[in-house]
Amino acid sequence: MMGPDIPWYLAIAAILFSIGVAGVLLRRSPLIVLLSLEIMLNSANLAFVGFSRLFGEMDGQVFALAVMAVAASEVCVGLGLIVAMARRNLALDGVLLTELRG
Amino acid sequence: MANFLVWVVWLLAAGACIGTGLRVVTASNPFSSALSLIGNLASLAVLYLLASGEFVAAAQVLVYAGAVMVMFLFVIAYLGGRADAPWAGGTRLIQTASVISAVALLAVTFVALMLNAGGRLSDEEEVTRAFGSPAEMGRLFLTDHLLAFEITSVVLLVAAVGGVVLAMRSRAEALLDAGEAHT
């Protein structure tokens, strides 16, 4: 195979996943949390594509496309929730949204 | 020579990937976060291409960088200044803990990679030119993975309906607004 071996792809996937985790844990804005979630899903996709190339099976790429569809649905529902929060004049702030806290 | 060029493109794409990813998490303006994510998705598409996932790369640009991110940008524009939420949450202790846990996760995955690199992870199978091509993907989707394909379409439909229902004004709210407008 030309270019870098599969472990290089996996390393990038691992770095991206950690960046996404840091974003989800650190940021307060639900919008940025959603964006960080997208980064995590995409890093999983990169690992899927890399492994699919490693084993020479295309099932990994099929799964990557399924993950893409699920990510699109997740964005749809998440943005719907954010718009609903904005409609009800709730603060768009993960720290202040404590209504469901037991 | 060709190998060198592939390495250069790969390194550029990987660097852009990590740089834009960091920018998504650290930017204080949600617009620049979303635009950086578009760059991130585009550079990931380059990496997919180099790993012979042609169709996945095309779908990435079309579906993600095209459709999903436009939806994001629309919502950010709709929210306007309200989207500029405060930067980080929790006490300093929680912030440090979350950064440390992300770094720890990275360290664990890297150790696992290092232990396996060179051996099984490095000898790729030989693949034909058809690997990852749209024709082959279509064949797989309509034969081996037909059920997954159909389930995916149902999931997308349900999510689209759910998103509309969530964002819709309830009837009570609409009546309330109409009443306020009258008085």
Coordinates of C-alpha atoms in Angstrom, one line a residue:
Chain A
M1 CA 0.0 0.0 0.0
M2 CA 1.3 3.5 -0.8
G3 CA 1.6 6.0 1.9
P4 CA 1.3 5.4 5.6
D5 CA 0.3 2.1 7.2
I6 CA -3.0 1.5 8.9
P7 CA -1.7 2.2 12.4
W8 CA -1.1 5.8 11.4
Y9 CA -4.8 6.2 10.4
L10 CA -5.7 4.6 13.8
A11 CA -3.5 7.1 15.6
I12 CA -5.3 10.0 13.9
A13 CA -8.6 8.4 14.9
A14 CA -7.5 8.1 18.5
I15 CA -6.3 11.7 18.6
L16 CA -9.6 13.0 17.1
F17 CA -11.6 10.9 19.5
S18 CA -9.8 12.3 22.5
I19 CA -10.3 15.9 21.2
G20 CA -14.0 15.1 20.9
V21 CA -14.1 13.7 24.5
A22 CA -12.4 16.8 25.8
G23 CA -14.9 19.0 23.9
V24 CA -17.9 17.2 25.3
L25 CA -16.6 17.3 28.9
L26 CA -15.3 20.8 28.8
R27 CA -17.8 23.0 26.9
R28 CA -21.0 24.3 28.2
S29 CA -22.8 25.3 25.0
P30 CA -25.0 22.4 23.8
L31 CA -24.1 23.4 20.2
I32 CA -20.4 22.9 20.7
V33 CA -21.1 19.6 22.6
L34 CA -23.0 18.4 19.5
L35 CA -20.1 19.5 17.2
S36 CA -17.6 17.6 19.5
L37 CA -19.9 14.5 19.3
E38 CA -19.6 14.7 15.5
I39 CA -15.8 14.7 15.8
M40 CA -16.0 11.5 17.9
L41 CA -18.4 9.8 15.4
N42 CA -16.0 10.7 12.6
S43 CA -13.0 9.4 14.3
A44 CA -14.9 6.1 14.7
N45 CA -15.6 6.2 11.0
L46 CA -11.9 6.7 10.2
A47 CA -11.1 3.7 12.3
F48 CA -13.8 1.7 10.4
V49 CA -12.4 2.7 7.0
G50 CA -8.8 2.0 8.1
F51 CA -9.7 -1.5 9.4
S52 CA -11.7 -2.2 6.3
R53 CA -8.6 -1.4 4.2
L54 CA -6.5 -3.6 6.5
F55 CA -8.7 -6.7 6.2
G56 CA -9.6 -6.0 2.6
E57 CA -13.3 -6.4 3.5
M58 CA -15.8 -3.6 2.5
D59 CA -18.1 -4.3 5.4
G60 CA -16.3 -1.7 7.5
Q61 CA -17.1 1.0 4.9
V62 CA -20.8 -0.1 4.8
F63 CA -20.8 0.4 8.6
A64 CA -19.1 3.8 8.2
L65 CA -22.0 4.9 6.0
A66 CA -24.5 3.6 8.5
V67 CA -22.7 5.6 11.2
M68 CA -23.0 8.7 9.0
A69 CA -26.7 8.2 8.7
V70 CA -27.1 7.8 12.5
A71 CA -25.0 10.9 13.0
A72 CA -27.3 12.9 10.7
S73 CA -30.3 11.7 12.7
E74 CA -28.6 12.6 15.9
V75 CA -27.9 16.1 14.6
C76 CA -31.5 16.4 13.5
V77 CA -32.9 15.5 17.0
G78 CA -30.2 17.5 18.8
L79 CA -30.8 20.6 16.9
G80 CA -34.5 20.2 17.4
L81 CA -33.9 20.0 21.1
I82 CA -31.7 23.1 21.0
V83 CA -34.3 25.1 19.0
A84 CA -37.0 23.9 21.5
M85 CA -34.9 25.1 24.4
A86 CA -34.4 28.5 22.7
R87 CA -38.2 28.7 22.1
R88 CA -38.9 28.2 25.8
N89 CA -36.3 30.9 26.6
L90 CA -34.1 28.5 28.5
A91 CA -30.4 29.4 28.7
L92 CA -28.3 27.6 26.2
D93 CA -25.9 26.5 28.9
G94 CA -25.2 23.0 30.0
V95 CA -24.5 24.1 33.6
L96 CA -27.8 26.0 34.1
L97 CA -30.0 23.1 32.7
T98 CA -30.5 21.4 36.0
E99 CA -34.3 20.8 35.9
L100 CA -34.0 17.0 35.7
R101 CA -31.4 16.7 38.3
G102 CA -32.6 14.4 41.1
Chain B
M1 CA 8.2 9.4 -5.8
A2 CA 4.5 8.6 -5.9
N3 CA 4.9 7.1 -2.4
F4 CA 6.5 10.4 -1.2
L5 CA 3.6 12.4 -2.6
V6 CA 1.1 10.2 -0.9
W7 CA 2.9 10.8 2.4
V8 CA 2.9 14.5 1.9
V9 CA -0.8 14.6 1.1
W10 CA -1.5 12.3 4.1
L11 CA 0.5 14.4 6.5
L12 CA -1.2 17.6 5.3
A13 CA -4.7 16.1 5.7
A14 CA -3.8 14.6 9.1
G15 CA -2.4 17.9 10.3
A16 CA -5.5 19.8 9.1
C17 CA -7.7 17.2 10.7
I18 CA -6.2 17.6 14.1
G19 CA -5.8 21.4 13.9
T20 CA -9.4 22.0 12.9
G21 CA -10.5 19.5 15.5
L22 CA -8.8 21.5 18.2
R23 CA -10.2 24.7 16.8
V24 CA -13.8 23.2 17.0
V25 CA -13.3 22.5 20.7
T26 CA -11.5 25.7 21.6
A27 CA -13.2 28.4 19.5
S28 CA -15.4 30.8 21.5
N29 CA -17.6 31.7 18.5
P30 CA -19.9 28.9 17.5
F31 CA -19.7 30.0 13.8
S32 CA -16.0 29.4 13.7
S33 CA -16.4 26.1 15.5
A34 CA -18.9 24.9 12.8
L35 CA -16.7 26.2 10.0
S36 CA -13.7 24.4 11.4
L37 CA -15.8 21.2 11.6
I38 CA -16.4 21.5 7.9
G39 CA -12.6 21.7 7.4
N40 CA -12.2 18.7 9.7
L41 CA -14.7 16.7 7.7
A42 CA -13.1 17.6 4.4
S43 CA -9.7 16.6 5.5
L44 CA -11.1 13.4 6.9
A45 CA -12.5 12.8 3.4
V46 CA -9.0 13.0 2.0
L47 CA -7.8 10.4 4.5
Y48 CA -10.7 8.1 3.4
L49 CA -9.6 8.5 -0.2
L50 CA -6.1 7.5 0.7
A51 CA -7.4 4.4 2.5
S52 CA -9.3 3.6 -0.7
G53 CA -12.8 4.5 0.6
E54 CA -13.8 6.4 -2.5
F55 CA -17.6 6.2 -1.9
V56 CA -17.3 6.9 1.8
A57 CA -15.2 10.0 1.0
A58 CA -17.8 11.3 -1.5
A59 CA -20.6 10.6 0.9
Q60 CA -18.7 12.4 3.7
V61 CA -18.4 15.6 1.6
L62 CA -22.0 15.4 0.3
V63 CA -23.9 14.4 3.5
Y64 CA -21.7 15.8 6.2
A65 CA -19.9 18.9 4.9
G66 CA -22.9 19.6 2.7
A67 CA -26.2 18.8 4.4
V68 CA -25.6 18.3 8.1
M69 CA -23.3 21.3 8.5
V70 CA -25.7 23.6 6.6
M71 CA -28.3 22.6 9.1
F72 CA -25.9 23.4 11.9
L73 CA -25.1 26.8 10.4
F74 CA -28.8 27.6 9.9
V75 CA -29.5 26.9 13.6
I76 CA -26.5 28.9 14.8
A77 CA -27.7 31.8 12.6
Y78 CA -31.3 31.4 13.9
L79 CA -30.1 31.5 17.5
G80 CA -27.9 34.6 16.8
G81 CA -26.2 36.0 19.8
R82 CA -27.8 33.4 22.1
A83 CA -25.6 30.7 20.7
D84 CA -22.5 32.5 22.1
A85 CA -22.6 30.4 25.3
P86 CA -20.0 30.7 28.0
W87 CA -16.8 28.9 27.2
A88 CA -16.2 26.1 29.7
G89 CA -18.3 24.6 32.5
G90 CA -17.7 23.4 36.0
T91 CA -15.1 24.3 38.5
R92 CA -11.4 24.4 37.6
L93 CA -11.1 21.0 39.2
I94 CA -13.7 19.5 36.8
Q95 CA -12.1 21.2 33.8
T96 CA -8.7 19.8 34.7
A97 CA -10.2 16.4 35.3
S98 CA -11.9 16.3 31.9
V99 CA -8.7 17.3 30.1
I100 CA -6.7 14.7 32.1
S101 CA -9.3 12.0 31.3
A102 CA -9.2 12.8 27.6
V103 CA -5.4 12.6 27.6
A104 CA -5.5 9.4 29.6
L105 CA -7.9 7.9 27.0
L106 CA -5.4 8.9 24.2
A107 CA -2.5 7.4 26.1
V108 CA -4.4 4.1 26.5
T109 CA -5.3 3.8 22.9
F110 CA -1.8 4.7 21.8
V111 CA -0.3 2.0 24.0
A112 CA -2.7 -0.5 22.5
L113 CA -1.7 0.7 19.0
M114 CA 2.0 0.5 19.7
L115 CA 1.7 -3.0 21.1
N116 CA 0.0 -4.1 17.9
A117 CA 1.7 -2.0 15.2
G118 CA 4.2 -3.6 13.1
G119 CA 2.7 -7.1 13.5
R120 CA -0.8 -7.8 12.4
L121 CA -1.9 -4.2 11.9
S122 CA 0.8 -3.6 9.2
D123 CA 0.3 -6.2 6.6
E124 CA -2.7 -5.0 4.6
E125 CA -4.6 -7.4 2.3
E126 CA -4.1 -6.8 -1.4
V127 CA -7.3 -5.2 -2.8
T128 CA -8.5 -4.8 -6.4
R129 CA -9.4 -1.5 -8.0
A130 CA -13.1 -2.1 -7.3
F131 CA -12.5 -1.9 -3.5
G132 CA -14.5 1.0 -2.1
S133 CA -16.0 2.0 -5.5
P134 CA -19.6 3.2 -5.6
A135 CA -20.6 0.2 -7.8
E136 CA -19.3 -2.3 -5.2
M137 CA -20.8 -0.3 -2.3
G138 CA -24.2 -0.3 -4.1
R139 CA -24.0 -4.1 -4.7
L140 CA -23.2 -4.7 -1.0
F141 CA -26.0 -2.4 0.2
L142 CA -28.6 -4.2 -2.0
T143 CA -27.4 -7.7 -1.3
D144 CA -25.5 -8.5 1.9
H145 CA -26.5 -5.4 3.9
L146 CA -30.0 -4.9 2.6
L147 CA -31.6 -5.0 6.1
A148 CA -29.1 -2.5 7.5
F149 CA -29.8 -0.2 4.6
E150 CA -33.6 -0.3 5.2
I151 CA -33.2 0.1 8.9
T152 CA -31.0 3.2 8.3
S153 CA -33.6 4.7 6.1
V154 CA -36.3 4.2 8.8
V155 CA -34.0 5.7 11.5
L156 CA -33.4 8.7 9.3
L157 CA -37.2 9.2 8.7
V158 CA -38.0 8.8 12.4
A159 CA -35.3 11.3 13.4
A160 CA -36.4 13.8 10.8
V161 CA -40.0 13.6 12.1
G162 CA -38.8 13.8 15.7
G163 CA -36.7 16.9 15.0
V164 CA -39.6 18.7 13.4
V165 CA -41.9 17.7 16.3
L166 CA -39.4 18.9 18.9
A167 CA -38.7 22.2 17.2
M168 CA -42.4 22.9 16.5
R169 CA -44.4 25.3 18.6
S170 CA -47.0 23.5 20.7
R171 CA -50.6 24.4 20.2
A172 CA -50.9 25.9 23.7
E173 CA -47.9 28.2 23.0
A174 CA -49.4 29.3 19.7
L175 CA -52.8 30.1 21.4
L176 CA -51.0 32.0 24.2
D177 CA -49.1 34.1 21.7
A178 CA -52.3 34.8 19.8
G179 CA -54.1 35.8 23.0
E180 CA -51.2 38.2 23.9
A181 CA -51.4 39.7 20.5
H182 CA -55.1 40.5 20.9
T183 CA -54.9 42.1 24.3

